Amino acid sequence: MKVLVVEDDQYHARYLLDVLADALPEVSEIVHAADGAAGEAEAEAMCATAVVMDLQMEKRNGIEAARAIWARRPATRILFWSNYSDEAYLRGISRIVPEDSAYGYVLKTASRERLKLALRAVLVEGQIMVDREIHRLQRRTASPRHALDDSEYAVLVDLALGLQDKQIAIRQSLSLRTVQNRLLSLYEKLGVEADPDDPADVTTPRNKRVWALSRAFVTGTLNVATVQSAERDYQRRGRTRR
Amino acid sequence: MKVLVVEDDQYHARYLLDVLADALPEVSEIVHAADGAAGEAEAEAMCATAVVMDLQMEKRNGIEAARAIWARRPATRILFWSNYSDEAYLRGISRIVPEDSAYGYVLKTASRERLKLALRAVLVEGQIMVDREIHRLQRRTASPRHALDDSEYAVLVDLALGLQDKQIAIRQSLSLRTVQNRLLSLYEKLGVEADPDDPADVTTPRNKRVWALSRAFVTGTLNVATVQSAERDYQRRGRTRR
DNA sequence: AATTCTGTTGCGGGTTCCCGCAACTGGACT
DNA sequence: AGTCCAGTTGCGGGAACCCGCAACAGAATT
């Protein structure tokens, strides 16, 4: 069995290689790639069936790399290993994971034992394994209170690009007023609303649009990697076409 | 000599303690704190004269912790050790470093040798030492092209809070129109401007306000920690007073 | 079939935003 | 003094934004 490790932090990579050798004696070959692009190329070159993938990397983040790998070989087993229990990352992953393929998500704060367990469960046994911490986040995301449904999320991303309501409406094939309704529920769910007890908030209310974006970043609903991807996507799709 | 290490990533902390013991044999006591708040308390308790500080930590970030420590003991020598060459962090640091106190900034990507060198230079010799990578950023920040002048930065932070022009004007003691001028230069420096070749950008231009905020996050001019601090500050100052 | 609910859409108005134009200030250089 | 220049401020208008109100459709419930 051949395992590919994609991780740009040298200390984490060393630790990971160590645990990997320890936990999975049946591994015949371990390759280490130091960024997403290299990981993609290496996965193709070595025909990796199992990958351990960091999410936050300089050149090309783990989600984009995983999507590319899965596009070629949907059966590849990928264990994501990350610092952050970031909603934006989670949303990104659940969006790209193919049907019937094994994957996992372990936080870097997990113990060595739990990491070993996850490595075996996902890479060898082909199970799905998600860190309990993450799973809690997934619950919360699915709960009605602060949940962002997919269409709301799409509007949020367009908002982050700075698009105005009309353009969002066109891109999402909705009417202007509907987009504005989505924005209203976004504001509510992100906790963007004037405090009735604060006179300043009432007389000159805050700009909800930027406030919402700000809160989306702070709460981890949105992150920089997501926005960058969206921007690239917009440059390609939104402008050359149409 | 007593050294305090404030670092919440266990692997990095272990590595750091190892290098520290190796590089500085004259150290009599090494204490490790796992987050900013604990670091602050520990610095006070052990009368630390030298600190190695991570920037990005869960509970309380390194900048706030450093400010608290320096407020009590301005002579404390602090070496910041961080993953990111983030403009927002750099700006935060240069804002709080006292006159005549030693500090340093080393990236986690630096070699073991360079880290040892920095440890000795800052903690023992009391020099100022900034990673070349960071220094380049500082240059760029100081260069006229993309530089954000302090007052512009203040306006950017207020914008991130969602304040409208009028309120920013009040907080900064400026006229409305001047704030708008600051915003104009912000837009320019953050690269927020319609592309004349793109018909979509011309007919329905993007919302500059949110676009600028978005770019500020992507370029690292602003980060989540900064916005959170600003929000706390606003809740306290902007509303109870006035 | 009647009804409630949820999501979508149009309309209209009050507000903020973006920014061109013009005037004024204070400092720097000739 | 004269002149230039960068920074600040007022004015005004067109566009976008926020959102209450109301109508309508389809799905679910009774």
Coordinates of C-alpha atoms (C1' of nucleotides) in Angstrom, one line a residue:
Chain A
M1 CA 0.0 0.0 0.0
K2 CA 1.3 3.4 -1.0
V3 CA 0.5 6.5 1.1
L4 CA 1.0 10.1 0.1
V5 CA 1.4 12.8 2.8
V6 CA 0.6 16.3 1.8
E7 CA 1.7 18.7 4.5
D8 CA 3.7 21.9 4.3
D9 CA 4.6 22.3 7.9
Q10 CA 7.9 20.5 8.4
Y11 CA 7.4 19.6 12.1
H12 CA 3.9 18.3 11.5
A13 CA 5.1 16.4 8.5
R14 CA 7.8 14.7 10.4
Y15 CA 5.5 13.7 13.2
L16 CA 3.0 12.4 10.8
L17 CA 5.5 10.3 8.9
D18 CA 6.6 8.9 12.3
V19 CA 3.1 8.0 13.4
L20 CA 2.3 6.6 10.0
A21 CA 5.3 4.2 10.0
D22 CA 4.3 3.2 13.5
A23 CA 0.6 2.6 13.0
L24 CA 0.6 1.1 9.5
P25 CA 3.3 -1.5 9.1
E26 CA 1.7 -2.7 5.9
V27 CA 2.5 0.5 4.1
S28 CA 5.1 -0.2 1.5
E29 CA 5.8 3.3 0.3
I30 CA 5.4 6.7 1.9
V31 CA 5.8 9.9 -0.2
H32 CA 5.8 13.4 1.2
A33 CA 4.6 16.4 -0.8
A34 CA 5.1 19.9 0.6
D35 CA 2.2 21.7 -1.0
G36 CA -1.1 21.1 -2.7
A37 CA 0.1 21.3 -6.3
A38 CA 3.0 18.9 -5.6
G39 CA 0.6 16.6 -3.8
E40 CA -1.7 16.5 -6.8
A41 CA 1.2 15.7 -9.2
E42 CA 2.6 13.1 -6.9
A43 CA -0.7 11.4 -6.4
E44 CA -1.0 11.0 -10.1
A45 CA 2.6 9.9 -10.5
M46 CA 2.6 7.2 -7.7
C47 CA -1.0 6.1 -8.1
A48 CA -1.6 6.7 -4.5
T49 CA -4.6 4.9 -3.0
A50 CA -4.4 6.6 0.3
V51 CA -3.6 10.3 1.1
V52 CA -3.2 12.3 4.3
M53 CA -3.9 15.9 3.5
D54 CA -3.4 19.1 5.3
L55 CA -6.0 21.7 4.6
Q56 CA -4.2 25.0 5.0
M57 CA -1.3 25.2 2.7
E58 CA 0.5 28.1 1.0
K59 CA 0.3 27.5 -2.7
R60 CA -2.8 25.4 -3.1
N61 CA -5.1 24.4 -0.4
G62 CA -6.1 20.9 0.6
I63 CA -9.6 21.1 -0.6
E64 CA -8.7 22.1 -4.2
A65 CA -6.0 19.4 -4.3
A66 CA -8.4 16.8 -3.0
R67 CA -11.0 17.7 -5.5
A68 CA -8.4 17.3 -8.3
I69 CA -7.3 13.9 -7.0
W70 CA -10.9 12.7 -6.6
A71 CA -11.7 13.9 -10.0
R72 CA -9.2 11.4 -11.4
R73 CA -9.5 8.6 -8.9
P74 CA -12.8 8.8 -6.9
A75 CA -11.8 5.7 -4.9
T76 CA -8.8 7.4 -3.3
R77 CA -9.0 7.4 0.5
I78 CA -8.2 10.8 1.9
L79 CA -7.7 11.7 5.6
F80 CA -7.8 15.4 6.2
W81 CA -5.6 16.5 9.1
S82 CA -6.1 20.1 10.1
N83 CA -5.6 22.7 12.8
Y84 CA -9.0 24.3 12.4
S85 CA -12.5 23.2 12.9
D86 CA -13.5 25.8 10.4
E87 CA -17.0 25.7 9.0
A88 CA -15.9 26.9 5.6
Y89 CA -13.5 24.0 5.2
L90 CA -16.1 21.5 6.4
R91 CA -18.5 22.9 3.9
G92 CA -15.9 22.7 1.2
I93 CA -15.1 19.1 1.9
S94 CA -18.7 17.8 2.1
R95 CA -19.2 19.5 -1.2
I96 CA -16.5 17.6 -3.0
V97 CA -16.5 14.1 -1.5
P98 CA -17.6 11.6 -4.0
E99 CA -20.2 9.0 -3.3
D100 CA -18.9 5.8 -1.8
S101 CA -15.4 7.0 -1.1
A102 CA -13.6 6.9 2.2
Y103 CA -12.5 10.0 3.9
G104 CA -11.8 11.3 7.4
Y105 CA -11.2 14.5 9.3
V106 CA -8.9 14.6 12.3
L107 CA -7.8 17.7 14.2
K108 CA -4.2 18.3 14.9
T109 CA -5.0 18.6 18.5
A110 CA -6.1 15.0 18.6
S111 CA -3.9 12.5 20.5
R112 CA -1.4 10.2 18.9
E113 CA -3.7 7.3 19.6
R114 CA -6.7 8.9 17.9
L115 CA -4.6 9.8 14.9
K116 CA -3.4 6.2 14.6
L117 CA -6.9 5.0 14.9
A118 CA -8.1 7.3 12.2
L119 CA -5.2 6.4 9.9
R120 CA -6.1 2.7 10.2
A121 CA -9.9 3.3 9.9
V122 CA -9.8 5.5 6.8
L123 CA -6.7 4.5 4.9
V124 CA -6.8 0.7 5.5
E125 CA -10.4 -0.1 6.3
G126 CA -11.9 2.5 4.1
Q127 CA -14.3 3.8 6.7
I128 CA -15.6 7.3 7.2
M129 CA -14.3 8.9 10.3
V130 CA -14.9 12.4 11.5
D131 CA -13.5 14.0 14.6
R132 CA -16.1 14.4 17.3
E133 CA -15.3 18.1 17.5
I134 CA -16.0 18.5 13.8
H135 CA -19.1 16.4 14.0
R136 CA -20.5 18.8 16.6
L137 CA -19.9 21.6 14.2
Q138 CA -21.7 19.7 11.5
R139 CA -24.7 19.2 13.8
R140 CA -24.7 22.9 14.5
T141 CA -24.5 23.6 10.9
A142 CA -27.5 21.4 10.3
S143 CA -29.5 22.9 13.2
P144 CA -32.1 25.4 12.1
R145 CA -30.9 28.3 14.3
H146 CA -27.6 29.4 12.8
A147 CA -27.7 27.1 9.9
L148 CA -26.8 28.5 6.5
D149 CA -28.6 26.6 3.8
D150 CA -26.8 26.1 0.5
S151 CA -28.4 28.9 -1.4
E152 CA -27.8 31.4 1.4
Y153 CA -24.2 30.3 1.4
A154 CA -23.9 30.9 -2.3
V155 CA -25.3 34.4 -1.8
L156 CA -22.8 35.0 0.9
V157 CA -19.9 34.1 -1.3
D158 CA -21.1 36.4 -4.0
L159 CA -21.5 39.1 -1.5
A160 CA -17.9 38.6 -0.4
L161 CA -16.9 39.2 -4.0
G162 CA -18.5 42.6 -3.7
L163 CA -21.2 41.8 -6.3
Q164 CA -24.3 43.9 -6.0
D165 CA -27.8 42.5 -5.5
K166 CA -28.7 42.6 -9.2
Q167 CA -25.7 40.6 -10.3
I168 CA -26.1 38.1 -7.6
A169 CA -29.7 37.6 -8.8
I170 CA -28.5 37.0 -12.3
R171 CA -25.8 34.5 -11.2
Q172 CA -28.2 32.6 -9.0
S173 CA -31.1 32.9 -11.4
L174 CA -33.3 34.6 -8.8
S175 CA -35.2 37.8 -8.6
L176 CA -33.7 40.8 -7.0
R177 CA -36.1 40.7 -4.1
T178 CA -35.4 37.1 -3.4
V179 CA -31.7 37.8 -3.2
Q180 CA -32.5 40.5 -0.7
N181 CA -34.6 38.1 1.4
R182 CA -31.6 35.7 1.4
L183 CA -29.5 38.6 2.6
L184 CA -32.0 39.3 5.4
S185 CA -31.8 35.8 6.7
L186 CA -28.1 35.9 6.4
Y187 CA -28.0 38.9 8.5
E188 CA -30.1 37.3 11.1
K189 CA -28.1 34.1 11.2
L190 CA -24.8 35.8 11.4
G191 CA -26.0 37.8 14.3
V192 CA -26.1 41.1 12.4
E193 CA -28.7 43.3 13.9
A194 CA -28.9 46.6 15.7
D195 CA -29.1 46.4 19.5
P196 CA -32.3 48.1 20.5
D197 CA -30.7 49.1 23.8
D198 CA -27.9 51.0 22.1
P199 CA -28.9 54.4 20.9
A200 CA -26.0 54.6 18.5
D201 CA -27.1 51.4 16.8
V202 CA -30.6 52.8 16.4
T203 CA -30.0 56.3 15.2
T204 CA -27.2 55.4 12.8
P205 CA -27.4 51.6 12.2
R206 CA -24.4 49.8 11.0
N207 CA -23.8 48.8 7.4
K208 CA -25.2 45.3 7.4
R209 CA -23.5 44.2 4.3
V210 CA -19.9 44.7 5.5
W211 CA -20.8 43.8 9.1
A212 CA -22.2 40.4 7.8
L213 CA -19.0 39.8 5.9
S214 CA -16.9 40.6 8.9
R215 CA -18.9 38.3 11.1
A216 CA -18.8 35.5 8.5
F217 CA -15.0 35.7 8.7
V218 CA -14.9 35.8 12.5
T219 CA -17.2 32.9 12.9
G220 CA -15.4 30.9 10.3
T221 CA -18.4 30.6 8.1
L222 CA -16.2 32.0 5.4
N223 CA -12.4 31.9 5.1
V224 CA -9.7 33.4 3.0
A225 CA -9.2 30.3 0.9
T226 CA -12.9 30.1 0.0
V227 CA -13.0 33.7 -1.1
Q228 CA -9.9 33.3 -3.2
S229 CA -11.4 30.3 -4.9
A230 CA -14.6 32.2 -5.5
E231 CA -12.7 35.1 -7.0
R232 CA -10.8 32.9 -9.4
D233 CA -14.0 31.3 -10.3
Y234 CA -15.7 34.6 -10.9
Q235 CA -12.8 35.8 -13.1
R236 CA -13.2 32.8 -15.2
R237 CA -16.9 32.2 -15.4
G238 CA -18.6 35.4 -14.6
R239 CA -16.7 37.5 -17.0
T240 CA -15.6 35.6 -20.1
R241 CA -18.9 33.9 -20.5
R242 CA -22.2 35.9 -20.5
Chain B
M1 CA 17.6 33.3 33.5
K2 CA 14.0 32.3 33.3
V3 CA 12.2 31.8 29.9
L4 CA 8.5 31.5 29.3
V5 CA 7.2 29.7 26.2
V6 CA 3.7 30.5 25.2
E7 CA 2.6 28.2 22.4
D8 CA -0.6 26.2 22.0
D9 CA 0.5 23.7 19.3
Q10 CA 1.9 20.8 21.2
Y11 CA 4.4 19.7 18.5
H12 CA 5.7 23.2 18.0
A13 CA 6.0 23.6 21.7
R14 CA 8.0 20.4 22.1
Y15 CA 10.3 21.4 19.3
L16 CA 10.8 24.9 20.7
L17 CA 11.6 23.6 24.2
D18 CA 14.1 21.3 22.6
V19 CA 15.9 24.0 20.7
L20 CA 15.8 26.3 23.6
A21 CA 17.5 23.8 25.9
D22 CA 20.1 23.3 23.2
A23 CA 20.8 26.9 22.3
L24 CA 20.7 28.6 25.6
P25 CA 22.4 26.5 28.3
E26 CA 22.4 29.4 30.7
V27 CA 18.7 29.2 31.1
S28 CA 17.8 28.1 34.6
E29 CA 14.1 27.6 34.2
I30 CA 11.7 27.0 31.3
V31 CA 8.0 27.3 31.7
H32 CA 5.4 26.4 29.1
A33 CA 2.0 28.0 28.9
A34 CA -0.5 26.7 26.4
D35 CA -2.5 29.9 25.6
G36 CA -2.3 33.6 25.9
A37 CA -4.2 34.0 29.1
A38 CA -2.1 31.4 30.9
G39 CA 1.0 33.0 29.4
E40 CA 0.1 36.3 30.9
A41 CA -0.6 34.9 34.3
E42 CA 2.6 32.8 34.2
A43 CA 4.8 35.7 33.2
E44 CA 3.6 37.6 36.2
A45 CA 4.0 34.7 38.5
M46 CA 7.5 33.7 37.5
C47 CA 8.8 37.2 36.8
A48 CA 9.9 36.1 33.3
T49 CA 12.4 38.3 31.7
A50 CA 12.3 36.5 28.4
V51 CA 9.4 35.2 26.5
V52 CA 8.9 33.2 23.3
M53 CA 5.4 33.9 22.0
D54 CA 3.2 32.3 19.4
L55 CA 0.8 34.7 17.7
Q56 CA -2.1 32.7 16.7
M57 CA -3.7 31.0 19.7
E58 CA -7.2 30.0 20.5
K59 CA -8.2 31.8 23.6
R60 CA -6.2 35.0 23.6
N61 CA -3.8 35.9 20.8
G62 CA -0.1 36.6 21.2
I63 CA -0.4 40.3 20.6
E64 CA -2.9 40.9 23.4
A65 CA -0.9 38.8 25.7
A66 CA 2.3 40.6 24.8
R67 CA 0.7 44.0 25.4
A68 CA -0.4 43.0 28.8
I69 CA 3.0 41.7 29.7
W70 CA 4.8 44.8 28.4
A71 CA 2.3 47.0 30.3
R72 CA 3.6 45.5 33.6
R73 CA 7.2 44.9 32.6
P74 CA 8.3 47.0 29.6
A75 CA 11.8 45.5 29.8
T76 CA 10.6 42.0 29.1
R77 CA 12.2 40.5 26.0
I78 CA 9.8 38.9 23.7
L79 CA 10.5 36.8 20.6
F80 CA 7.4 36.2 18.4
W81 CA 7.4 33.0 16.6
S82 CA 4.7 32.6 14.1
N83 CA 3.5 30.8 11.0
Y84 CA 2.3 33.9 9.2
S85 CA 4.0 36.9 7.7
D86 CA 0.7 38.7 8.2
E87 CA 0.6 42.4 7.8
A88 CA -2.1 42.7 10.5
Y89 CA 0.0 41.0 13.0
L90 CA 3.1 43.0 12.1
R91 CA 1.1 46.2 12.5
G92 CA -0.2 45.0 15.8
I93 CA 3.2 44.4 17.1
S94 CA 4.9 47.6 16.0
R95 CA 2.0 49.4 17.6
I96 CA 2.6 47.9 21.1
V97 CA 6.3 47.4 21.4
P98 CA 7.7 49.8 24.1
E99 CA 10.6 52.1 23.5
D100 CA 14.0 50.4 24.3
S101 CA 12.7 46.9 24.7
A102 CA 14.1 43.9 22.9
Y103 CA 11.9 41.9 20.6
G104 CA 12.1 39.7 17.6
Y105 CA 10.0 38.1 15.0
V106 CA 10.9 34.7 13.5
L107 CA 8.8 32.6 11.1
K108 CA 8.2 29.0 11.9
T109 CA 9.5 28.1 8.5
A110 CA 13.0 29.4 9.6
S111 CA 15.7 26.8 10.0
R112 CA 16.7 25.5 13.4
E113 CA 20.0 27.5 13.2
R114 CA 18.2 30.7 12.5
L115 CA 15.8 30.1 15.4
K116 CA 18.8 29.4 17.7
L117 CA 20.4 32.6 16.6
A118 CA 17.3 34.6 17.2
L119 CA 16.8 33.1 20.6
R120 CA 20.3 34.1 21.6
A121 CA 20.1 37.6 20.0
V122 CA 16.8 38.6 21.5
L123 CA 16.5 36.8 24.8
V124 CA 20.1 36.9 25.9
E125 CA 21.7 39.8 24.1
G126 CA 18.6 42.0 24.1
Q127 CA 18.8 42.9 20.4
I128 CA 16.1 43.5 17.9
M129 CA 15.8 40.9 15.3
V130 CA 13.2 40.6 12.6
D131 CA 13.0 37.8 10.0
R132 CA 14.1 38.9 6.6
E133 CA 10.8 37.8 5.1
I134 CA 8.9 40.0 7.6
H135 CA 11.2 42.8 7.0
R136 CA 10.5 42.8 3.4
L137 CA 6.8 43.0 4.3
Q138 CA 7.6 46.0 6.5
R139 CA 9.3 47.6 3.5
R140 CA 6.4 47.0 1.4
T141 CA 4.1 48.5 4.1
A142 CA 6.3 51.5 4.2
S143 CA 6.5 51.9 0.5
P144 CA 4.0 54.5 -0.9
R145 CA 2.3 52.2 -3.4
H146 CA 0.3 49.9 -1.3
A147 CA 1.1 51.4 2.0
L148 CA -1.8 52.0 4.4
D149 CA -1.2 55.0 6.4
D150 CA -2.2 54.8 10.1
S151 CA -5.3 56.9 9.7
E152 CA -6.4 54.9 6.7
Y153 CA -5.9 51.7 8.7
A154 CA -8.1 53.1 11.5
V155 CA -10.8 53.8 9.0
L156 CA -10.5 50.3 7.6
V157 CA -11.0 48.8 11.0
D158 CA -14.1 50.9 11.6
L159 CA -15.4 49.9 8.2
A160 CA -14.9 46.2 9.2
L161 CA -17.1 46.8 12.2
G162 CA -19.8 47.9 9.7
L163 CA -19.9 51.5 10.9
Q164 CA -21.2 53.9 8.4
D165 CA -19.3 56.9 7.2
K166 CA -20.9 59.3 9.6
Q167 CA -20.0 57.3 12.7
I168 CA -16.4 56.8 11.5
A169 CA -16.2 60.5 11.0
I170 CA -17.2 61.0 14.6
R171 CA -14.9 58.4 16.0
Q172 CA -11.9 59.7 14.1
S173 CA -12.8 63.4 14.5
L174 CA -13.0 64.0 10.8
S175 CA -15.5 65.4 8.5
L176 CA -17.7 63.1 6.5
R177 CA -16.1 63.9 3.2
T178 CA -12.6 63.3 4.6
V179 CA -13.6 59.8 5.7
Q180 CA -14.9 59.2 2.2
N181 CA -11.6 60.3 0.8
R182 CA -9.8 57.9 3.1
L183 CA -12.1 55.2 1.8
L184 CA -11.2 56.2 -1.8
S185 CA -7.5 55.7 -1.1
L186 CA -8.2 52.5 0.7
Y187 CA -10.0 51.2 -2.3
E188 CA -7.1 52.1 -4.5
K189 CA -4.5 50.6 -2.3
L190 CA -6.4 47.4 -1.8
G191 CA -6.8 47.0 -5.5
V192 CA -10.5 47.6 -5.5
E193 CA -11.4 49.1 -8.8
A194 CA -13.6 48.2 -11.8
D195 CA -11.7 46.7 -14.7
P196 CA -12.4 49.0 -17.7
D197 CA -12.1 46.0 -20.0
D198 CA -14.9 44.1 -18.3
P199 CA -18.3 45.3 -19.4
A200 CA -19.9 43.7 -16.3
D201 CA -17.7 45.7 -14.0
V202 CA -18.6 48.9 -15.8
T203 CA -22.3 48.6 -16.1
T204 CA -22.9 47.2 -12.6
P205 CA -19.8 48.0 -10.6
R206 CA -19.0 45.9 -7.5
N207 CA -19.8 47.2 -4.0
K208 CA -16.5 48.7 -3.1
R209 CA -17.1 48.6 0.6
V210 CA -17.5 44.9 1.0
W211 CA -15.0 44.2 -1.8
A212 CA -12.4 46.2 0.0
L213 CA -13.0 44.3 3.3
S214 CA -12.8 41.1 1.4
R215 CA -9.4 42.1 -0.1
A216 CA -8.2 43.3 3.2
F217 CA -8.7 39.8 4.6
V218 CA -7.2 38.1 1.6
T219 CA -4.1 40.2 1.5
G220 CA -3.6 39.8 5.3
T221 CA -4.0 43.6 5.9
L222 CA -6.7 42.6 8.3
N223 CA -7.2 39.4 10.2
V224 CA -9.9 37.9 12.3
A225 CA -8.0 38.5 15.6
T226 CA -7.8 42.2 14.8
V227 CA -11.5 42.5 14.0
Q228 CA -12.4 40.7 17.2
S229 CA -10.3 43.1 19.2
A230 CA -11.8 46.0 17.5
E231 CA -15.3 44.8 18.1
R232 CA -14.6 44.3 21.8
D233 CA -13.1 47.7 21.9
Y234 CA -16.2 49.2 20.2
Q235 CA -18.6 47.5 22.5
R236 CA -16.8 49.0 25.5
R237 CA -15.8 52.5 24.3
G238 CA -18.2 53.3 21.5
R239 CA -21.3 52.5 23.4
T240 CA -21.0 53.0 27.2
R241 CA -19.2 56.2 26.7
R242 CA -20.6 59.0 24.6
Chain C
dA1 C1' -61.6 21.0 -0.7
dA2 C1' -60.1 24.2 2.5
dT3 C1' -56.2 25.9 4.9
dT4 C1' -51.9 26.9 6.7
dC5 C1' -47.0 27.6 5.7
dT6 C1' -43.0 28.6 3.3
dG7 C1' -40.6 30.6 -0.4
dT8 C1' -40.7 33.9 -4.2
dT9 C1' -41.6 38.2 -6.5
dG10 C1' -43.1 43.3 -7.4
dC11 C1' -43.6 48.0 -5.6
dG12 C1' -42.2 52.1 -3.2
dG13 C1' -39.8 55.0 -0.2
dG14 C1' -36.3 56.4 3.0
dT15 C1' -31.5 56.1 3.7
dT16 C1' -26.7 55.5 2.7
dC17 C1' -23.0 55.3 -0.5
dC18 C1' -19.9 56.8 -4.3
dC19 C1' -17.8 60.5 -6.2
dG20 C1' -17.1 64.7 -9.4
dC21 C1' -16.6 69.6 -8.6
dA22 C1' -15.0 73.4 -6.2
dA23 C1' -13.3 76.0 -2.4
dC24 C1' -10.1 76.5 1.3
dT25 C1' -6.0 75.6 4.3
dG26 C1' -1.2 75.2 5.6
dG27 C1' 3.3 73.9 4.4
dA28 C1' 7.4 73.8 0.9
dC29 C1' 10.1 75.4 -2.6
dT30 C1' 11.7 79.2 -6.0
Chain D
dA1 C1' 5.6 87.3 -2.2
dG2 C1' 4.3 83.9 -5.4
dT3 C1' 3.2 79.4 -6.5
dC4 C1' 2.5 74.8 -6.2
dC5 C1' 0.8 70.8 -3.8
dA6 C1' -1.3 67.6 -0.6
dG7 C1' -5.0 67.3 2.6
dT8 C1' -9.5 68.7 4.2
dT9 C1' -14.3 70.1 3.7
dG10 C1' -19.1 71.3 1.7
dC11 C1' -22.6 70.4 -2.0
dG12 C1' -25.3 67.8 -4.9
dG13 C1' -27.0 64.0 -7.5
dG14 C1' -27.4 59.3 -9.4
dA15 C1' -27.2 54.7 -7.9
dA16 C1' -27.5 51.0 -4.6
dC17 C1' -29.2 49.3 -0.4
dC18 C1' -32.6 48.0 3.3
dC19 C1' -37.0 46.6 4.1
dG20 C1' -42.2 46.9 5.0
dC21 C1' -46.3 45.6 2.5
dA22 C1' -48.8 42.8 -0.3
dA23 C1' -49.7 39.3 -3.7
dC24 C1' -49.1 34.7 -5.4
dA25 C1' -47.7 29.7 -6.0
dG26 C1' -46.9 25.1 -4.5
dA27 C1' -46.5 21.8 -0.7
dA28 C1' -48.2 20.0 3.4
dT29 C1' -51.7 19.4 6.8
dT30 C1' -56.5 18.9 8.5

